[in-house]
Amino acid sequence: MDTARYDVVIIGGGAAGLSAATTLSRALRSVLVIDSGAPRNAPAAGVHGYLSRDGMSPSELLSIGRNEVVSYGGTVIDGEAVSARRTTDLFEVMLGDGRRFSGRRLLVTTGLTDGLPPIDGLREQWGKGVVHCPYCHGWEIRGKRIGVLGSGPMSVHQALLFRQWSPDITLFLNDTVEPTDEEWDKLGARSVRVIDGAVASVDAVDGVLAGLTLRQGSSFDMQALAVGTRMEARSAVLQSLGLSTQAHPMGMGRFIEADATGATAVQGVYAAGNVSNVMAQVITAAAEGVMTGARINADLIEEETRWAVEGRLGPFSAASEADVSTIVLGHRPNGLDDGQETADMRHGAALKE
């Protein structure tokens, strides 16, 4: 749809944004998706846990999603939204290149960024030998020598979780994690090795992860490394509307608060996917997009119904008013009998006699 004004503007063209756009386009809504082209899972070889799409590359999944949105009349453009503001009855979105688009509703599905510990070689292996989610990558590293890098309050939990996929798990405390007595008992009971000391580097041979080296010089052979990242919502656009991020209750990062249907504290502004749910996998984000898209459509229907009741959907002429008055009041315009109804009643009475 070649217009700068839409029913819904969606910022973020990942699984959540494209699923919402498909839902809204199929509901005959004019939809614009603005995508910066920087998906969180771009380094990964494939998407996992996504029914019928398991192992598909992230780029292929998004390409299919874009085509589906367009096939239903939606519009997808490349660009980076930098801010948004509310006008009288619209949300205006500003792009970095100066373009502006408006929508009656705004959905933000910008995802999050993964903050990695500052360790040499770690980022180069991110999405390859270094993973974070067992449900996304556990099968691919099953049975291997897996290290878990201590990086925050969930590291012990992560080590115990990956123990399901391999009997050979080593937790590197990295001068960051200090297990409680109860956690030490759990780690021992599950035969998880624990190594003290700060990690200096993640080592690779011919681009393949090979192990870790501590600052004091010890090296450990590893075939995979799990890291709990600090997840930060990409929230710049939402912050320009007065929304701020909230600290995750489990210390995993920061997110934008939204209810189960995606509604935020700002009326007309919605969020879905990792920007509001840091633990959402790709398929979870897609499901949230569908749900939020349906909620936005319902919100628009409620508004349009209210407009219809108020007579705002079209001109209400004197003739239209007369027609409605006749339907509602019969021959009593303004509540006064014009004599016709009385005559009709007398005629009816005569017929009955």
mmCIF file of C-alpha atoms in Angstrom:
data_model
loop_
_atom_site.group_PDB
_atom_site.id
_atom_site.type_symbol
_atom_site.label_atom_id
_atom_site.label_comp_id
_atom_site.label_asym_id
_atom_site.label_seq_id
_atom_site.Cartn_x
_atom_site.Cartn_y
_atom_site.Cartn_z
ATOM 1 C CA MET A 1 0.000 0.000 0.000
ATOM 2 C CA ASP A 2 1.761 3.137 -1.221
ATOM 3 C CA THR A 3 0.890 5.581 1.531
ATOM 4 C CA ALA A 4 2.576 7.165 4.518
ATOM 5 C CA ARG A 5 -0.446 6.448 6.728
ATOM 6 C CA TYR A 6 -1.421 2.951 7.843
ATOM 7 C CA ASP A 7 -3.734 1.238 10.261
ATOM 8 C CA VAL A 8 -0.710 -0.292 11.979
ATOM 9 C CA VAL A 9 3.005 0.460 11.818
ATOM 10 C CA ILE A 10 5.221 -2.388 13.029
ATOM 11 C CA ILE A 11 8.833 -1.671 13.951
ATOM 12 C CA GLY A 12 10.871 -4.854 13.664
ATOM 13 C CA GLY A 13 10.683 -7.527 10.976
ATOM 14 C CA GLY A 14 11.521 -10.648 12.964
ATOM 15 C CA ALA A 15 9.253 -13.566 13.816
ATOM 16 C CA ALA A 16 6.986 -11.495 16.080
ATOM 17 C CA GLY A 17 6.650 -8.526 13.736
ATOM 18 C CA LEU A 18 6.051 -10.546 10.575
ATOM 19 C CA SER A 19 3.547 -12.849 12.290
ATOM 20 C CA ALA A 20 1.617 -9.838 13.562
ATOM 21 C CA ALA A 21 1.762 -8.251 10.109
ATOM 22 C CA THR A 22 0.406 -11.408 8.474
ATOM 23 C CA THR A 23 -2.440 -11.600 10.985
ATOM 24 C CA LEU A 24 -3.355 -7.949 10.479
ATOM 25 C CA SER A 25 -3.031 -8.064 6.690
ATOM 26 C CA ARG A 26 -5.349 -11.069 6.586
ATOM 27 C CA ALA A 27 -7.766 -8.951 8.623
ATOM 28 C CA LEU A 28 -7.758 -6.430 5.746
ATOM 29 C CA ARG A 29 -5.681 -3.900 7.652
ATOM 30 C CA SER A 30 -3.139 -1.623 6.008
ATOM 31 C CA VAL A 31 0.165 -2.615 7.592
ATOM 32 C CA LEU A 32 3.728 -1.330 7.322
ATOM 33 C CA VAL A 33 6.691 -3.303 8.672
ATOM 34 C CA ILE A 34 9.940 -1.367 9.154
ATOM 35 C CA ASP A 35 12.942 -3.673 9.505
ATOM 36 C CA SER A 36 16.544 -2.721 10.260
ATOM 37 C CA GLY A 37 17.854 -6.070 9.016
ATOM 38 C CA ALA A 38 19.709 -7.006 12.219
ATOM 39 C CA PRO A 39 18.026 -10.131 13.640
ATOM 40 C CA ARG A 40 19.324 -11.378 16.979
ATOM 41 C CA ASN A 41 19.831 -14.928 15.697
ATOM 42 C CA ALA A 42 21.681 -13.983 12.498
ATOM 43 C CA PRO A 43 24.916 -15.767 13.588
ATOM 44 C CA ALA A 44 23.068 -19.078 14.090
ATOM 45 C CA ALA A 45 23.150 -21.728 11.371
ATOM 46 C CA GLY A 46 19.514 -22.629 11.854
ATOM 47 C CA VAL A 47 16.295 -22.042 13.765
ATOM 48 C CA HIS A 48 15.250 -24.915 16.028
ATOM 49 C CA GLY A 49 12.084 -25.801 17.898
ATOM 50 C CA TYR A 50 9.962 -24.184 15.169
ATOM 51 C CA LEU A 51 7.388 -26.693 13.951
ATOM 52 C CA SER A 52 7.857 -27.522 10.234
ATOM 53 C CA ARG A 53 10.823 -25.119 9.953
ATOM 54 C CA ASP A 54 13.405 -26.881 12.133
ATOM 55 C CA GLY A 55 16.944 -26.214 10.956
ATOM 56 C CA MET A 56 15.969 -23.494 8.488
ATOM 57 C CA SER A 57 18.395 -20.577 8.377
ATOM 58 C CA PRO A 58 17.162 -17.393 10.088
ATOM 59 C CA SER A 59 17.453 -15.429 6.845
ATOM 60 C CA GLU A 60 15.345 -17.943 4.907
ATOM 61 C CA LEU A 61 12.650 -17.963 7.584
ATOM 62 C CA LEU A 62 12.406 -14.171 7.485
ATOM 63 C CA SER A 63 12.383 -14.124 3.683
ATOM 64 C CA ILE A 64 9.409 -16.498 3.640
ATOM 65 C CA GLY A 65 7.697 -14.383 6.294
ATOM 66 C CA ARG A 66 8.193 -11.177 4.331
ATOM 67 C CA ASN A 67 6.735 -12.760 1.206
ATOM 68 C CA GLU A 68 3.690 -13.938 3.137
ATOM 69 C CA VAL A 69 3.046 -10.443 4.498
ATOM 70 C CA VAL A 70 3.312 -8.927 1.024
ATOM 71 C CA SER A 71 1.051 -11.627 -0.467
ATOM 72 C CA TYR A 72 -1.769 -10.401 1.787
ATOM 73 C CA GLY A 73 -1.264 -6.745 0.888
ATOM 74 C CA GLY A 74 1.118 -5.710 3.650
ATOM 75 C CA THR A 75 4.190 -3.559 3.070
ATOM 76 C CA VAL A 76 7.709 -4.352 4.281
ATOM 77 C CA ILE A 77 10.534 -1.820 3.973
ATOM 78 C CA ASP A 78 14.171 -1.696 5.056
ATOM 79 C CA GLY A 79 15.045 1.095 7.435
ATOM 80 C CA GLU A 80 15.863 1.948 11.023
ATOM 81 C CA ALA A 81 13.217 3.621 13.149
ATOM 82 C CA VAL A 82 14.894 6.040 15.539
ATOM 83 C CA SER A 83 11.949 7.623 17.347
ATOM 84 C CA ALA A 84 8.191 7.983 17.453
ATOM 85 C CA ARG A 85 5.723 10.560 18.670
ATOM 86 C CA ARG A 86 2.010 10.743 19.176
ATOM 87 C CA THR A 87 -0.021 13.256 17.199
ATOM 88 C CA THR A 88 -3.729 13.902 17.713
ATOM 89 C CA ASP A 89 -4.892 10.453 16.639
ATOM 90 C CA LEU A 90 -1.822 8.828 15.084
ATOM 91 C CA PHE A 91 1.673 7.647 15.906
ATOM 92 C CA GLU A 92 4.374 9.124 13.695
ATOM 93 C CA VAL A 93 7.541 7.061 13.271
ATOM 94 C CA MET A 94 10.778 8.725 12.179
ATOM 95 C CA LEU A 95 13.474 6.778 10.337
ATOM 96 C CA GLY A 96 17.184 7.479 10.380
ATOM 97 C CA ASP A 97 17.110 8.515 6.720
ATOM 98 C CA GLY A 98 14.415 11.131 7.316
ATOM 99 C CA ARG A 99 11.380 9.194 6.146
ATOM 100 C CA ARG A 100 8.230 9.384 8.270
ATOM 101 C CA PHE A 101 5.276 7.032 8.513
ATOM 102 C CA SER A 102 2.098 7.215 10.558
ATOM 103 C CA GLY A 103 -0.195 4.586 11.989
ATOM 104 C CA ARG A 104 -3.317 4.438 14.104
ATOM 105 C CA ARG A 105 -1.589 1.813 16.223
ATOM 106 C CA LEU A 106 2.088 1.102 16.827
ATOM 107 C CA LEU A 107 3.594 -2.334 17.442
ATOM 108 C CA VAL A 108 7.245 -2.609 18.470
ATOM 109 C CA THR A 109 8.949 -5.960 17.905
ATOM 110 C CA THR A 110 12.568 -4.822 17.888
ATOM 111 C CA GLY A 111 13.872 -7.733 19.965
ATOM 112 C CA LEU A 112 16.918 -7.511 22.193
ATOM 113 C CA THR A 113 20.689 -7.477 22.199
ATOM 114 C CA ASP A 114 22.870 -10.065 23.930
ATOM 115 C CA GLY A 115 25.566 -8.595 26.141
ATOM 116 C CA LEU A 116 28.558 -10.963 26.176
ATOM 117 C CA PRO A 117 31.309 -10.988 28.814
ATOM 118 C CA PRO A 118 34.488 -9.223 27.590
ATOM 119 C CA ILE A 119 36.556 -12.350 26.959
ATOM 120 C CA ASP A 120 38.924 -12.753 24.020
ATOM 121 C CA GLY A 121 37.533 -14.989 21.287
ATOM 122 C CA LEU A 122 34.059 -15.252 22.779
ATOM 123 C CA ARG A 123 32.176 -13.075 20.314
ATOM 124 C CA GLU A 124 33.862 -14.734 17.341
ATOM 125 C CA GLN A 125 32.345 -18.064 18.405
ATOM 126 C CA TRP A 126 28.907 -16.640 19.267
ATOM 127 C CA GLY A 127 26.207 -18.651 17.495
ATOM 128 C CA LYS A 128 28.732 -21.340 16.546
ATOM 129 C CA GLY A 129 30.641 -23.057 19.333
ATOM 130 C CA VAL A 130 29.199 -20.644 21.900
ATOM 131 C CA VAL A 131 25.462 -21.013 22.578
ATOM 132 C CA HIS A 132 23.011 -19.820 25.205
ATOM 133 C CA CYS A 133 19.759 -21.813 24.961
ATOM 134 C CA PRO A 134 19.614 -25.612 25.361
ATOM 135 C CA TYR A 135 16.239 -25.785 23.652
ATOM 136 C CA CYS A 136 17.659 -23.936 20.656
ATOM 137 C CA HIS A 137 21.036 -25.700 20.430
ATOM 138 C CA GLY A 138 21.142 -28.556 22.958
ATOM 139 C CA TRP A 139 20.489 -31.316 20.416
ATOM 140 C CA GLU A 140 23.339 -30.127 18.210
ATOM 141 C CA ILE A 141 25.875 -30.384 21.071
ATOM 142 C CA ARG A 142 24.433 -33.437 22.814
ATOM 143 C CA GLY A 143 27.026 -35.740 24.355
ATOM 144 C CA LYS A 144 29.884 -33.266 23.855
ATOM 145 C CA ARG A 145 32.236 -31.738 26.404
ATOM 146 C CA ILE A 146 30.271 -28.648 27.318
ATOM 147 C CA GLY A 147 31.566 -25.761 29.363
ATOM 148 C CA VAL A 148 29.263 -23.278 31.072
ATOM 149 C CA LEU A 149 30.723 -19.814 31.560
ATOM 150 C CA GLY A 150 29.820 -18.153 34.830
ATOM 151 C CA SER A 151 28.282 -14.827 33.907
ATOM 152 C CA GLY A 152 25.396 -14.153 36.271
ATOM 153 C CA PRO A 153 22.828 -15.441 38.753
ATOM 154 C CA MET A 154 21.474 -18.070 36.339
ATOM 155 C CA SER A 155 24.796 -19.798 35.589
ATOM 156 C CA VAL A 156 24.358 -22.676 38.054
ATOM 157 C CA HIS A 157 20.855 -23.256 36.733
ATOM 158 C CA GLN A 158 22.247 -23.246 33.195
ATOM 159 C CA ALA A 159 24.891 -25.842 34.091
ATOM 160 C CA LEU A 160 22.283 -28.141 35.626
ATOM 161 C CA LEU A 161 20.038 -27.613 32.608
ATOM 162 C CA PHE A 162 22.696 -28.551 30.046
ATOM 163 C CA ARG A 163 23.433 -31.666 32.108
ATOM 164 C CA GLN A 164 20.344 -33.150 30.431
ATOM 165 C CA TRP A 165 22.138 -33.034 27.056
ATOM 166 C CA SER A 166 25.548 -34.288 28.156
ATOM 167 C CA PRO A 167 27.141 -36.112 31.105
ATOM 168 C CA ASP A 168 30.292 -34.019 30.608
ATOM 169 C CA ILE A 169 29.565 -30.535 31.980
ATOM 170 C CA THR A 170 32.079 -28.093 33.457
ATOM 171 C CA LEU A 171 31.038 -24.865 35.170
ATOM 172 C CA PHE A 172 33.664 -22.109 35.032
ATOM 173 C CA LEU A 173 32.966 -19.715 37.903
ATOM 174 C CA ASN A 174 34.931 -16.943 36.140
ATOM 175 C CA ASP A 175 35.259 -14.904 39.353
ATOM 176 C CA THR A 176 31.585 -14.058 38.865
ATOM 177 C CA VAL A 177 29.533 -16.856 40.385
ATOM 178 C CA GLU A 178 29.594 -18.176 43.945
ATOM 179 C CA PRO A 179 27.212 -21.136 44.350
ATOM 180 C CA THR A 180 25.215 -21.468 47.548
ATOM 181 C CA ASP A 181 25.597 -24.569 49.723
ATOM 182 C CA GLU A 182 22.445 -25.977 48.175
ATOM 183 C CA GLU A 183 23.758 -25.326 44.672
ATOM 184 C CA TRP A 184 27.081 -27.006 45.494
ATOM 185 C CA ASP A 185 25.112 -30.080 46.568
ATOM 186 C CA LYS A 186 23.149 -30.087 43.318
ATOM 187 C CA LEU A 187 26.241 -29.669 41.163
ATOM 188 C CA GLY A 188 27.985 -32.499 42.989
ATOM 189 C CA ALA A 189 24.969 -34.780 42.782
ATOM 190 C CA ARG A 190 24.823 -34.271 39.013
ATOM 191 C CA SER A 191 28.593 -34.726 38.561
ATOM 192 C CA VAL A 192 29.114 -31.204 37.222
ATOM 193 C CA ARG A 193 32.773 -30.202 37.487
ATOM 194 C CA VAL A 194 33.440 -26.726 38.846
ATOM 195 C CA ILE A 195 36.539 -24.697 37.937
ATOM 196 C CA ASP A 196 37.506 -21.588 39.885
ATOM 197 C CA GLY A 197 39.311 -18.609 38.385
ATOM 198 C CA ALA A 198 38.728 -15.981 35.719
ATOM 199 C CA VAL A 199 38.542 -17.035 32.072
ATOM 200 C CA ALA A 200 41.025 -15.208 29.844
ATOM 201 C CA SER A 201 40.098 -16.527 26.416
ATOM 202 C CA VAL A 202 37.903 -18.795 24.360
ATOM 203 C CA ASP A 203 40.197 -20.741 22.063
ATOM 204 C CA ALA A 204 39.531 -22.016 18.558
ATOM 205 C CA VAL A 205 41.404 -24.071 15.984
ATOM 206 C CA ASP A 206 40.598 -23.425 12.321
ATOM 207 C CA GLY A 207 37.511 -21.510 13.401
ATOM 208 C CA VAL A 208 36.189 -24.338 15.593
ATOM 209 C CA LEU A 209 35.904 -23.913 19.360
ATOM 210 C CA ALA A 210 38.575 -25.964 21.126
ATOM 211 C CA GLY A 211 38.582 -24.857 24.757
ATOM 212 C CA LEU A 212 39.125 -22.160 27.369
ATOM 213 C CA THR A 213 42.189 -20.680 29.015
ATOM 214 C CA LEU A 214 42.180 -19.180 32.498
ATOM 215 C CA ARG A 215 44.131 -16.060 33.421
ATOM 216 C CA GLN A 216 46.425 -18.113 35.618
ATOM 217 C CA GLY A 217 47.359 -20.196 32.562
ATOM 218 C CA SER A 218 45.391 -23.440 32.830
ATOM 219 C CA SER A 219 43.658 -24.639 29.666
ATOM 220 C CA PHE A 220 40.641 -26.898 29.288
ATOM 221 C CA ASP A 221 39.514 -28.739 26.178
ATOM 222 C CA MET A 222 35.862 -28.050 25.382
ATOM 223 C CA GLN A 223 33.695 -28.803 22.363
ATOM 224 C CA ALA A 224 30.970 -26.284 23.183
ATOM 225 C CA LEU A 225 30.432 -23.400 25.573
ATOM 226 C CA ALA A 226 27.156 -22.154 27.033
ATOM 227 C CA VAL A 227 26.928 -18.519 28.104
ATOM 228 C CA GLY A 228 24.100 -16.706 29.813
ATOM 229 C CA THR A 229 24.052 -13.267 28.198
ATOM 230 C CA ARG A 230 22.715 -10.031 29.615
ATOM 231 C CA MET A 231 19.659 -9.403 27.485
ATOM 232 C CA GLU A 232 18.713 -5.782 26.846
ATOM 233 C CA ALA A 233 15.520 -4.799 25.031
ATOM 234 C CA ARG A 234 16.020 -2.646 21.942
ATOM 235 C CA SER A 235 13.813 0.040 23.373
ATOM 236 C CA ALA A 236 14.908 3.383 21.900
ATOM 237 C CA VAL A 237 11.648 3.931 20.000
ATOM 238 C CA LEU A 238 9.527 2.987 22.992
ATOM 239 C CA GLN A 239 11.542 5.253 25.271
ATOM 240 C CA SER A 240 10.812 8.153 22.923
ATOM 241 C CA LEU A 241 7.136 7.544 23.771
ATOM 242 C CA GLY A 242 7.781 7.598 27.507
ATOM 243 C CA LEU A 243 8.166 3.866 28.125
ATOM 244 C CA SER A 244 11.198 2.651 30.052
ATOM 245 C CA THR A 245 12.694 -0.796 30.473
ATOM 246 C CA GLN A 246 12.192 -2.874 33.601
ATOM 247 C CA ALA A 247 14.758 -5.096 35.323
ATOM 248 C CA HIS A 248 14.091 -8.791 34.797
ATOM 249 C CA PRO A 249 13.139 -10.405 38.143
ATOM 250 C CA MET A 250 15.729 -13.176 37.623
ATOM 251 C CA GLY A 251 18.529 -10.741 36.810
ATOM 252 C CA MET A 252 18.674 -11.672 33.130
ATOM 253 C CA GLY A 253 18.539 -8.134 31.756
ATOM 254 C CA ARG A 254 15.900 -5.518 30.974
ATOM 255 C CA PHE A 255 12.636 -5.624 29.047
ATOM 256 C CA ILE A 256 9.587 -3.539 28.146
ATOM 257 C CA GLU A 257 6.571 -4.441 30.244
ATOM 258 C CA ALA A 258 3.438 -5.467 28.327
ATOM 259 C CA ASP A 259 0.353 -7.478 29.235
ATOM 260 C CA ALA A 260 -0.593 -10.885 27.818
ATOM 261 C CA THR A 261 -2.025 -9.277 24.673
ATOM 262 C CA GLY A 262 0.990 -7.034 24.081
ATOM 263 C CA ALA A 263 -0.540 -3.781 25.343
ATOM 264 C CA THR A 264 1.928 -1.411 27.026
ATOM 265 C CA ALA A 265 1.303 1.404 29.486
ATOM 266 C CA VAL A 266 0.868 3.808 26.550
ATOM 267 C CA GLN A 267 -2.547 3.412 24.944
ATOM 268 C CA GLY A 268 -2.282 2.336 21.327
ATOM 269 C CA VAL A 269 1.306 1.118 21.664
ATOM 270 C CA TYR A 270 2.012 -2.610 21.736
ATOM 271 C CA ALA A 271 5.081 -4.814 22.116
ATOM 272 C CA ALA A 272 5.711 -8.473 21.298
ATOM 273 C CA GLY A 273 8.594 -10.929 21.101
ATOM 274 C CA ASN A 274 11.944 -10.544 22.839
ATOM 275 C CA VAL A 275 11.549 -6.813 23.453
ATOM 276 C CA SER A 276 8.943 -7.694 26.095
ATOM 277 C CA ASN A 277 9.788 -11.364 26.748
ATOM 278 C CA VAL A 278 13.525 -12.006 26.985
ATOM 279 C CA MET A 279 13.012 -15.772 27.208
ATOM 280 C CA ALA A 280 10.920 -16.137 24.049
ATOM 281 C CA GLN A 281 12.242 -18.539 21.421
ATOM 282 C CA VAL A 282 11.559 -17.846 17.747
ATOM 283 C CA ILE A 283 8.311 -19.804 17.705
ATOM 284 C CA THR A 284 7.210 -18.149 20.964
ATOM 285 C CA ALA A 285 7.843 -14.719 19.486
ATOM 286 C CA ALA A 286 5.848 -15.683 16.394
ATOM 287 C CA ALA A 287 2.929 -16.808 18.564
ATOM 288 C CA GLU A 288 3.031 -13.559 20.528
ATOM 289 C CA GLY A 289 2.952 -11.666 17.238
ATOM 290 C CA VAL A 290 -0.218 -13.471 16.174
ATOM 291 C CA MET A 291 -1.908 -12.807 19.512
ATOM 292 C CA THR A 292 -0.921 -9.146 19.585
ATOM 293 C CA GLY A 293 -1.963 -8.663 15.958
ATOM 294 C CA ALA A 294 -5.411 -10.030 16.785
ATOM 295 C CA ARG A 295 -5.647 -7.748 19.823
ATOM 296 C CA ILE A 296 -4.725 -4.695 17.764
ATOM 297 C CA ASN A 297 -7.369 -5.575 15.181
ATOM 298 C CA ALA A 298 -9.956 -5.904 17.961
ATOM 299 C CA ASP A 299 -8.853 -2.531 19.329
ATOM 300 C CA LEU A 300 -9.317 -0.923 15.908
ATOM 301 C CA ILE A 301 -12.738 -2.540 15.512
ATOM 302 C CA GLU A 302 -13.805 -1.138 18.876
ATOM 303 C CA GLU A 303 -12.675 2.316 17.787
ATOM 304 C CA GLU A 304 -14.412 2.094 14.413
ATOM 305 C CA THR A 305 -17.612 0.890 16.035
ATOM 306 C CA ARG A 306 -17.511 3.850 18.389
ATOM 307 C CA TRP A 307 -17.001 6.152 15.418
ATOM 308 C CA ALA A 308 -19.986 4.586 13.675
ATOM 309 C CA VAL A 309 -22.167 5.169 16.704
ATOM 310 C CA GLU A 310 -20.963 8.759 16.859
ATOM 311 C CA GLY A 311 -21.599 9.210 13.135
ATOM 312 C CA ARG A 312 -17.947 9.778 12.333
ATOM 313 C CA LEU A 313 -17.559 7.252 9.543
ATOM 314 C CA GLY A 314 -19.337 9.409 6.960
ATOM 315 C CA PRO A 315 -21.290 12.640 6.398
ATOM 316 C CA PHE A 316 -24.623 12.791 8.237
ATOM 317 C CA SER A 317 -26.838 14.961 6.031
ATOM 318 C CA ALA A 318 -30.200 16.520 6.848
ATOM 319 C CA ALA A 319 -31.862 13.900 4.640
ATOM 320 C CA SER A 320 -30.068 11.119 6.527
ATOM 321 C CA GLU A 321 -31.209 12.618 9.810
ATOM 322 C CA ALA A 322 -34.803 12.747 8.554
ATOM 323 C CA ASP A 323 -34.653 9.104 7.462
ATOM 324 C CA VAL A 324 -33.284 7.996 10.823
ATOM 325 C CA SER A 325 -35.895 10.071 12.651
ATOM 326 C CA THR A 326 -38.681 8.448 10.638
ATOM 327 C CA ILE A 327 -37.347 4.977 11.413
ATOM 328 C CA VAL A 328 -36.978 5.677 15.114
ATOM 329 C CA LEU A 329 -39.879 8.061 15.803
ATOM 330 C CA GLY A 330 -42.330 7.280 13.047
ATOM 331 C CA HIS A 331 -44.484 10.366 12.469
ATOM 332 C CA ARG A 332 -43.318 12.063 15.657
ATOM 333 C CA PRO A 333 -40.348 14.176 14.558
ATOM 334 C CA ASN A 334 -38.808 15.784 17.620
ATOM 335 C CA GLY A 335 -41.355 13.877 19.683
ATOM 336 C CA LEU A 336 -44.408 15.715 18.203
ATOM 337 C CA ASP A 337 -47.230 13.941 16.367
ATOM 338 C CA ASP A 338 -47.679 15.428 12.864
ATOM 339 C CA GLY A 339 -51.261 14.161 12.676
ATOM 340 C CA GLN A 340 -50.531 11.334 10.270
ATOM 341 C CA GLU A 341 -50.049 8.780 13.006
ATOM 342 C CA THR A 342 -53.361 9.812 14.614
ATOM 343 C CA ALA A 343 -55.137 9.421 11.285
ATOM 344 C CA ASP A 344 -53.533 6.046 10.750
ATOM 345 C CA MET A 345 -54.592 4.914 14.189
ATOM 346 C CA ARG A 346 -58.206 5.995 13.507
ATOM 347 C CA HIS A 347 -58.161 4.170 10.183
ATOM 348 C CA GLY A 348 -56.872 1.091 11.935
ATOM 349 C CA ALA A 349 -59.593 1.360 14.529
ATOM 350 C CA ALA A 350 -62.232 1.596 11.787
ATOM 351 C CA LEU A 351 -60.882 -1.520 10.123
ATOM 352 C CA LYS A 352 -61.053 -3.394 13.389
ATOM 353 C CA GLU A 353 -64.658 -2.424 13.817
#
